[in-house]
Coordinates of C-alpha atoms in Angstrom, one line a residue:
M1 CA 126.8 103.9 121.1
S2 CA 126.9 101.5 118.2
H3 CA 124.4 98.7 117.4
P4 CA 125.2 95.5 115.4
K5 CA 122.3 96.4 113.3
D6 CA 123.1 99.8 112.5
V7 CA 123.3 101.2 108.8
R8 CA 124.3 104.2 107.0
P9 CA 123.2 105.3 103.7
V10 CA 125.8 104.8 100.9
G11 CA 123.9 105.5 97.5
A12 CA 120.8 107.0 95.9
E13 CA 119.0 107.3 92.8
L14 CA 116.1 110.0 92.2
Y15 CA 113.4 109.8 89.7
F16 CA 110.4 112.4 88.6
L17 CA 107.1 111.2 87.6
P18 CA 104.8 113.4 86.2
V19 CA 101.0 113.0 87.1
H20 CA 98.0 114.8 85.7
T21 CA 94.9 115.2 87.8
R22 CA 91.5 114.1 86.1
M23 CA 89.6 116.9 87.9
P24 CA 91.3 120.2 89.3
L25 CA 92.1 120.0 92.9
K26 CA 92.1 123.3 95.0
F27 CA 95.0 124.1 97.6
G28 CA 94.1 127.6 99.3
A29 CA 94.1 130.0 96.6
E30 CA 95.6 128.0 93.8
T31 CA 93.8 125.1 91.7
V32 CA 96.1 122.2 90.7
E33 CA 96.0 120.5 87.4
Y34 CA 99.4 118.4 87.6
V35 CA 102.1 117.5 90.1
T36 CA 105.3 115.6 90.1
C37 CA 106.0 112.9 92.1
A38 CA 109.8 112.3 93.4
R39 CA 110.7 108.8 93.9
C40 CA 114.1 107.6 95.1
K41 CA 115.9 104.5 95.8
V42 CA 118.4 104.7 98.7
I43 CA 121.3 102.0 99.3
V44 CA 122.1 101.2 102.7
E45 CA 125.2 99.3 104.1
D46 CA 125.8 97.3 107.5
R47 CA 129.2 97.2 109.5
N48 CA 129.7 94.0 107.5
G49 CA 129.4 95.4 104.1
E50 CA 126.0 93.9 103.4
R51 CA 123.8 96.4 101.4
A52 CA 120.0 96.5 100.5
E53 CA 118.1 99.1 98.7
G54 CA 114.6 100.9 99.9
W55 CA 112.3 103.1 98.1
G56 CA 110.6 106.2 99.0
E57 CA 108.2 108.8 97.2
T58 CA 106.4 111.8 97.5
P59 CA 104.2 114.2 95.5
L60 CA 105.8 117.6 95.3
S61 CA 102.7 119.4 96.0
V62 CA 103.7 122.8 95.1
T63 CA 100.6 124.8 96.3
W64 CA 100.3 122.9 99.6
V65 CA 103.9 123.3 100.6
W66 CA 104.8 126.7 99.2
P67 CA 101.8 129.2 99.2
S68 CA 103.1 132.1 97.1
T69 CA 102.4 134.5 94.5
A70 CA 105.5 133.2 92.5
S71 CA 104.6 131.1 89.4
Y72 CA 103.9 127.4 89.5
E73 CA 106.6 126.5 87.5
E74 CA 109.2 128.6 89.2
R75 CA 108.4 127.1 92.6
H76 CA 108.1 123.5 90.9
G77 CA 111.7 124.0 89.6
A78 CA 113.0 124.9 93.0
L79 CA 111.6 122.0 94.5
K80 CA 112.8 119.6 92.0
A81 CA 116.4 121.1 92.1
F82 CA 116.2 120.7 95.9
C83 CA 115.4 117.0 95.6
I84 CA 118.5 116.8 93.6
K85 CA 120.8 118.5 96.0
L86 CA 119.2 116.3 98.8
A87 CA 120.0 113.0 96.7
A88 CA 123.6 113.9 96.7
A89 CA 123.7 115.0 100.4
W90 CA 122.2 111.7 101.5
T91 CA 124.7 109.7 99.8
E92 CA 127.4 111.9 101.6
F93 CA 125.9 111.6 105.1
D94 CA 128.2 109.3 106.8
R95 CA 126.3 108.5 109.9
W96 CA 125.5 105.0 111.5
G97 CA 122.4 104.0 113.3
H98 CA 118.8 102.8 112.9
A99 CA 116.8 104.3 110.2
M100 CA 115.0 106.6 112.7
E101 CA 118.5 107.7 114.3
V102 CA 120.0 108.4 111.1
G103 CA 116.9 110.3 109.8
Y104 CA 116.7 112.2 112.7
D105 CA 120.4 113.6 112.4
F106 CA 119.9 114.3 108.9
I107 CA 116.8 116.3 109.4
T108 CA 118.2 118.3 112.2
E109 CA 121.7 118.7 111.3
R110 CA 121.9 118.6 107.4
L111 CA 118.5 119.8 106.2
P112 CA 118.3 123.3 107.6
T113 CA 121.9 124.2 106.2
L114 CA 121.1 122.5 102.8
R115 CA 117.9 124.5 102.8
D116 CA 119.5 127.7 103.7
E117 CA 122.1 127.3 100.7
H118 CA 119.4 126.5 98.5
N119 CA 117.3 129.9 99.6
A120 CA 120.6 131.8 99.2
R121 CA 120.7 130.8 95.5
L122 CA 117.1 131.4 94.9
I123 CA 117.3 134.9 96.6
L124 CA 120.5 135.6 94.7
E125 CA 118.5 135.0 91.5
G126 CA 115.8 137.0 92.5
K127 CA 113.3 134.2 93.5
P128 CA 111.3 133.7 96.6
A129 CA 112.8 131.6 99.2
M130 CA 111.4 128.1 99.9
P131 CA 109.8 127.5 103.1
C132 CA 110.3 124.9 105.8
L133 CA 107.4 122.7 105.0
A134 CA 108.6 122.3 101.1
G135 CA 112.3 121.2 102.4
L136 CA 110.7 118.8 104.6
V137 CA 108.6 117.2 101.9
C138 CA 111.5 117.2 99.3
C139 CA 113.3 115.3 102.1
S140 CA 110.7 112.9 103.1
L141 CA 111.0 110.4 100.2
F142 CA 114.7 109.8 100.9
D143 CA 113.9 109.2 104.7
I144 CA 111.1 106.9 103.8
A145 CA 113.6 105.1 101.5
L146 CA 116.1 104.9 104.6
H147 CA 113.4 103.2 106.8
D148 CA 112.3 100.9 103.8
A149 CA 116.0 99.9 103.4
Y150 CA 116.9 99.2 106.7
G151 CA 113.8 96.8 107.0
N152 CA 114.9 95.1 103.7
L153 CA 118.4 94.8 105.0
H154 CA 117.3 93.1 108.1
G155 CA 114.7 90.9 106.5
V156 CA 111.7 92.3 108.6
D157 CA 108.7 94.9 108.6
V158 CA 110.3 98.0 109.4
Y159 CA 107.5 98.7 112.1
D160 CA 108.8 95.5 113.9
T161 CA 112.2 97.9 114.5
Y162 CA 111.0 100.6 116.5
T163 CA 112.0 99.1 119.6
K164 CA 114.8 99.1 122.4
D165 CA 116.1 95.7 120.5
W166 CA 116.8 97.6 117.5
M167 CA 117.5 101.2 118.4
T168 CA 120.3 102.6 120.4
R169 CA 118.6 106.0 121.5
S170 CA 115.5 106.2 123.3
L171 CA 112.7 108.6 122.8
N172 CA 114.4 110.9 125.4
D173 CA 117.4 111.6 123.0
F174 CA 114.7 112.9 120.3
L175 CA 111.8 114.6 122.4
T176 CA 111.4 117.0 125.3
P177 CA 108.0 116.7 127.1
A178 CA 105.8 119.7 128.1
A179 CA 106.9 121.2 131.4
D180 CA 103.1 121.0 132.8
T181 CA 103.2 117.2 132.4
T182 CA 104.9 114.1 134.2
V183 CA 105.6 112.6 130.9
D184 CA 109.0 110.7 130.9
F185 CA 110.7 109.3 127.5
S186 CA 113.6 108.1 129.3
E187 CA 112.9 104.3 128.8
Q188 CA 110.6 104.7 125.8
F189 CA 110.8 103.9 122.3
P190 CA 108.5 104.2 119.0
N191 CA 106.7 101.3 119.5
D192 CA 105.4 102.1 123.0
Y193 CA 103.1 104.6 121.1
L194 CA 102.1 102.4 118.5
I195 CA 99.1 99.9 117.8
E196 CA 100.3 96.4 118.9
S197 CA 97.9 94.6 116.3
P198 CA 97.3 97.4 113.6
P199 CA 93.9 97.1 111.7
T200 CA 94.0 95.5 108.2
T201 CA 91.2 98.1 107.2
L202 CA 90.9 101.5 107.4
D203 CA 87.7 104.0 107.1
A204 CA 88.5 106.2 104.0
W205 CA 87.8 109.7 104.2
H206 CA 86.9 111.4 100.9
L207 CA 88.1 114.8 99.8
V208 CA 85.3 117.3 98.7
G209 CA 87.5 119.7 97.0
G210 CA 86.7 123.3 96.8
V211 CA 85.9 123.2 93.0
D212 CA 84.4 120.0 93.0
P213 CA 80.6 119.9 91.8
L214 CA 78.5 118.7 94.2
E215 CA 75.2 118.5 92.2
G216 CA 74.1 118.4 88.5
S217 CA 73.6 121.8 88.3
E218 CA 77.0 122.8 89.0
L219 CA 78.3 120.9 85.8
T220 CA 80.2 122.7 83.3
G221 CA 80.5 120.1 80.5
T222 CA 84.2 120.2 81.1
E223 CA 84.1 117.1 83.3
P224 CA 86.1 114.1 82.4
E225 CA 84.4 111.5 80.4
D226 CA 85.8 108.2 82.0
D227 CA 84.6 105.4 84.3
Y228 CA 84.9 107.3 87.6
P229 CA 82.1 109.4 89.4
V230 CA 82.2 113.1 89.4
L231 CA 79.3 114.2 91.6
L232 CA 79.5 113.6 95.3
A233 CA 76.4 111.3 95.6
D234 CA 77.8 109.3 93.0
W235 CA 81.1 108.7 94.9
I236 CA 79.2 108.0 97.9
T237 CA 77.3 105.2 96.3
A238 CA 80.3 103.7 94.1
D239 CA 82.9 103.5 97.1
G240 CA 80.2 103.1 100.0
L241 CA 81.6 106.1 101.8
N242 CA 81.0 107.5 105.3
C243 CA 83.3 109.9 105.8
L244 CA 83.7 113.3 103.9
K245 CA 86.5 116.1 104.4
V246 CA 85.1 119.3 103.1
K247 CA 87.7 122.0 101.7
L248 CA 86.7 125.5 102.5
R249 CA 88.1 128.9 101.3
G250 CA 88.6 130.2 105.0
N251 CA 88.3 133.9 103.6
D252 CA 84.7 133.8 102.5
W253 CA 82.4 133.1 105.5
D254 CA 79.1 132.9 103.6
W255 CA 80.6 130.7 100.9
D256 CA 82.2 128.5 103.6
Y257 CA 79.0 128.0 105.6
A258 CA 76.7 127.5 102.5
R259 CA 79.5 124.8 101.4
L260 CA 79.5 123.0 104.5
V261 CA 75.7 122.8 104.7
K262 CA 75.1 121.7 101.3
T263 CA 77.8 118.9 101.5
G264 CA 76.3 117.7 104.9
Q265 CA 72.9 117.7 103.3
I266 CA 74.3 115.3 100.6
A267 CA 76.0 113.2 103.2
L268 CA 72.4 112.8 105.1
E269 CA 70.7 111.9 102.1
N270 CA 73.3 109.2 101.4
D271 CA 73.6 107.7 104.7
C272 CA 77.2 109.0 105.4
D273 CA 77.7 109.7 108.9
W274 CA 81.0 111.9 109.3
L275 CA 82.5 115.3 108.4
T276 CA 85.5 117.4 109.0
A277 CA 86.1 121.0 107.8
D278 CA 89.5 122.0 106.2
F279 CA 89.8 125.8 106.1
N280 CA 93.3 125.7 104.2
C281 CA 95.1 127.8 106.7
M282 CA 93.5 131.1 105.3
V283 CA 91.6 132.1 108.5
T284 CA 93.5 134.7 110.9
D285 CA 90.9 135.4 113.4
P286 CA 89.4 132.5 115.6
N287 CA 86.1 134.3 115.5
Y288 CA 85.6 133.3 111.7
V289 CA 85.7 129.6 112.6
N290 CA 83.7 130.1 116.2
R291 CA 80.7 132.0 114.1
L292 CA 80.4 129.2 111.6
L293 CA 80.5 126.5 114.2
D294 CA 78.0 128.2 116.4
R295 CA 75.8 128.8 113.7
L296 CA 75.7 125.3 112.4
R297 CA 75.1 124.1 116.0
D298 CA 72.0 126.1 116.1
E299 CA 70.6 125.8 112.9
E300 CA 71.8 122.6 111.6
A301 CA 72.5 120.3 114.9
R302 CA 72.6 117.0 113.1
L303 CA 75.4 118.5 110.9
Y304 CA 77.2 119.9 113.8
G305 CA 77.2 116.5 115.4
M306 CA 78.4 114.8 112.5
L307 CA 81.5 117.4 112.3
L308 CA 84.3 115.0 113.8
Y309 CA 87.0 117.7 113.9
V310 CA 88.4 121.0 112.4
E311 CA 91.7 121.0 110.4
Q312 CA 94.1 123.8 110.1
P313 CA 92.1 127.1 109.7
F314 CA 95.1 129.1 110.6
P315 CA 98.4 130.2 108.9
Y316 CA 101.2 127.6 108.8
E317 CA 104.1 129.2 110.7
L318 CA 103.2 129.0 114.6
A319 CA 106.1 131.4 115.2
E320 CA 104.9 134.2 113.2
H321 CA 101.1 133.7 113.8
P322 CA 100.9 132.5 117.7
I323 CA 97.2 132.6 117.5
D324 CA 95.3 131.5 120.8
V325 CA 92.8 129.0 119.7
H326 CA 91.5 127.7 122.9
S327 CA 88.0 129.2 121.9
V328 CA 87.9 127.1 118.9
S329 CA 88.9 123.6 120.3
A330 CA 86.2 124.4 123.2
R331 CA 83.8 123.8 120.5
K332 CA 85.4 120.9 118.6
P333 CA 88.5 119.0 118.2
L334 CA 91.0 121.5 116.4
F335 CA 94.0 119.6 114.4
L336 CA 97.2 121.0 113.3
D337 CA 98.3 119.9 109.8
E338 CA 100.5 122.3 107.8
S339 CA 102.0 123.5 111.2
A340 CA 103.1 120.3 112.6
H341 CA 106.3 120.4 110.7
D342 CA 107.8 118.4 113.6
W343 CA 107.1 117.6 117.5
Q344 CA 108.4 121.1 118.4
Q345 CA 105.8 122.8 116.5
V346 CA 103.3 120.3 118.0
K347 CA 104.5 121.1 121.6
R348 CA 104.0 124.9 120.6
G349 CA 100.5 124.2 119.2
R350 CA 99.3 122.4 122.3
E351 CA 100.2 125.7 124.3
L352 CA 98.0 127.8 121.9
G353 CA 95.2 125.4 122.3
W354 CA 95.3 122.8 119.6
T355 CA 94.1 119.3 120.6
G356 CA 95.0 117.0 117.8
V357 CA 97.6 116.5 115.0
A358 CA 97.1 115.5 111.4
L359 CA 100.1 113.6 110.4
K360 CA 101.6 112.9 107.2
T361 CA 104.5 110.9 105.9
C362 CA 105.4 113.5 103.3
K363 CA 107.1 115.4 106.4
T364 CA 109.3 112.3 106.7
Q365 CA 108.6 109.1 108.1
T366 CA 111.1 109.8 111.2
G367 CA 109.2 112.9 111.8
A368 CA 105.9 111.7 111.7
L369 CA 106.6 108.8 114.3
L370 CA 108.1 111.5 116.6
S371 CA 105.1 113.8 116.5
A372 CA 103.0 110.8 116.8
C373 CA 104.7 109.9 120.1
W374 CA 105.0 113.4 121.5
A375 CA 101.1 113.9 120.8
K376 CA 99.9 110.7 122.2
A377 CA 102.2 111.1 125.4
H378 CA 100.5 114.4 125.9
G379 CA 97.0 113.5 125.4
M380 CA 96.5 114.5 121.9
T381 CA 94.5 112.9 119.3
L382 CA 95.8 111.8 115.9
M383 CA 94.9 111.7 112.2
V384 CA 96.6 111.0 109.0
Q385 CA 95.9 113.2 106.3
D386 CA 96.5 112.4 102.7
L387 CA 98.8 114.6 100.1
T388 CA 96.8 112.8 97.4
N389 CA 99.2 110.2 97.5
P390 CA 99.5 107.9 94.3
M391 CA 101.8 104.9 93.4
L392 CA 104.3 103.9 96.1
A393 CA 103.6 107.1 98.3
Q394 CA 100.3 105.5 99.1
I395 CA 101.7 102.8 101.1
P396 CA 103.7 104.5 103.9
H397 CA 100.8 106.4 104.2
V398 CA 98.2 104.1 105.1
R399 CA 100.8 101.9 107.1
L400 CA 101.4 105.0 109.5
A401 CA 97.6 105.3 109.7
A402 CA 97.1 101.8 111.0
S403 CA 100.2 101.7 113.2
V404 CA 99.7 105.0 115.2
G405 CA 95.9 104.8 115.8
T406 CA 93.7 107.8 114.4
I407 CA 90.5 109.4 115.5
M408 CA 88.9 107.6 112.5
G409 CA 90.6 106.0 109.6
V410 CA 92.6 107.8 107.0
E411 CA 92.2 110.4 104.4
T412 CA 92.8 109.0 100.9
N413 CA 92.1 110.7 97.6
G414 CA 94.5 109.8 94.9
M415 CA 91.8 107.5 93.6
Q416 CA 89.7 110.7 92.9
F417 CA 92.2 112.9 91.3
Y418 CA 94.7 110.7 89.3
P419 CA 93.3 106.8 89.6
E420 CA 95.0 105.8 86.4
A421 CA 98.2 106.9 87.9
S422 CA 98.0 104.1 90.2
L423 CA 97.1 101.1 87.9
N424 CA 100.4 99.1 88.2
E425 CA 100.5 99.3 92.1
A426 CA 96.5 98.6 92.2
A427 CA 97.5 95.3 90.3
V428 CA 99.2 93.9 93.4
H429 CA 97.5 96.1 96.0
P430 CA 93.8 96.5 95.0
G431 CA 92.6 97.2 98.3
L432 CA 94.7 100.3 98.7
Y433 CA 93.9 102.0 95.5
Q434 CA 90.0 101.5 95.6
R435 CA 87.7 102.5 98.3
R436 CA 85.1 99.7 99.0
Q437 CA 82.2 99.7 101.5
G438 CA 83.9 103.1 102.7
K439 CA 87.2 101.3 103.7
L440 CA 90.7 100.6 102.1
D441 CA 92.0 97.0 102.8
L442 CA 95.7 96.6 103.9
C443 CA 95.9 92.8 103.7
S444 CA 98.0 92.7 100.3
L445 CA 101.0 94.3 102.3
K446 CA 103.4 91.7 103.5
G447 CA 107.0 91.2 103.2
T448 CA 110.0 93.2 104.4
G449 CA 110.4 97.1 104.7
F450 CA 106.9 99.0 104.2
G451 CA 105.6 95.8 102.4
Y452 CA 105.6 97.2 98.9
R453 CA 106.3 93.9 97.1
L454 CA 108.2 96.1 94.5
D455 CA 109.4 93.2 92.6
E456 CA 105.7 92.3 91.4
I457 CA 105.0 95.9 90.5
E458 CA 105.4 96.4 86.7
R459 CA 106.5 100.1 86.1
D460 CA 108.9 101.9 83.8
L461 CA 110.6 104.5 85.4
P462 CA 112.0 107.5 83.4
K463 CA 115.7 108.2 83.1
A464 CA 117.3 108.9 86.7
A465 CA 117.4 112.7 87.7
F466 CA 120.4 111.8 89.7
S467 CA 122.3 108.7 90.5
T468 CA 125.4 107.4 92.4
L469 CA 124.8 103.9 91.1

């Protein structure tokens, strides 16, 4: 069934923007010193031939999306090559609909085939295959741009379009409820699960990285000499922080416990109220987490009370690692992150005992919204986690957090690891790239699409890596 506001993608342009960290950022077993942000422009056309452009951006976070013993550059090159392949495929995808509908069709119909083709080539060259999460991240910038373009073409904020007045398909066309519930998606649309009046400020979660120095005794002399803090207490003071996310190793129990306690003590000394623990998918036995939580409860009751939730201790792929985690979620809320590729994985996670979902726009705007709807319909709690988003990537990220309603605020750490990368965007949206009194301020976002106000942001882009324009 067609809709008068349907669009289709008709053109794309792709750019690669290198970004270097001011401090190393540890993901799992690897440490990151630079990333590439993939940015794209997507052109959409309506049935009258009217056209508009939209923009999307995602950091190609190699170590997060693709844990492997293969070299960083080998994986990095494969991700960039797949982005180029996707740019051509989106241009050729002759499908009409709302941005959610076109995005869903591409993600479910084209993306798996394209990833299989890409992996076949990699394997033929003697290289490792790219995982599902990596494919989603490469696809996400185009899907985000599609949503932005849809709003721009119709002259509205894209979040105002996730309703029955704009969409042909209901949630029932995308989602299947769990068998043990009475959930019915047949007359529902994404907007039924979004906040009616989203907040204009959000509590900001600071990332305490696995190699971040906590105290002066840990300084090595190699730290950057700039105007930004290095030690945790200085960050808390400078930004008025109240929420700390603690990166743990997941394979060194004594280190993890000591790290969490030490961070918690610094939090207490500086009037920080909340903690979370992120085990980076390295744990294989729930008892590892349970022992840590139980000891924290018994020896550091105040810190245990400050621990709001636990994030993704266990491996990415639930099909390969179907670990029953009810014992962990009985102690603290347990959030899927890397495992939550889509709503179907959220459904499987709920069966295994997970109680919350950490959403990311880097898994596509379409997929994040559908996962949010499925999770909220089934009583699961939401969070929106960062991928160290700089520049344009920060804006859909915070819009999602404000719109879906999270357990508390949003993780945002781009200003910790590459603050200079976003100076152009910060000139227009200062409250999004600086944390003040522990919060982000979204008041500068306005206009159509995601509210980028792109015409006011001065940024010179490199030569396009792909273009049909």
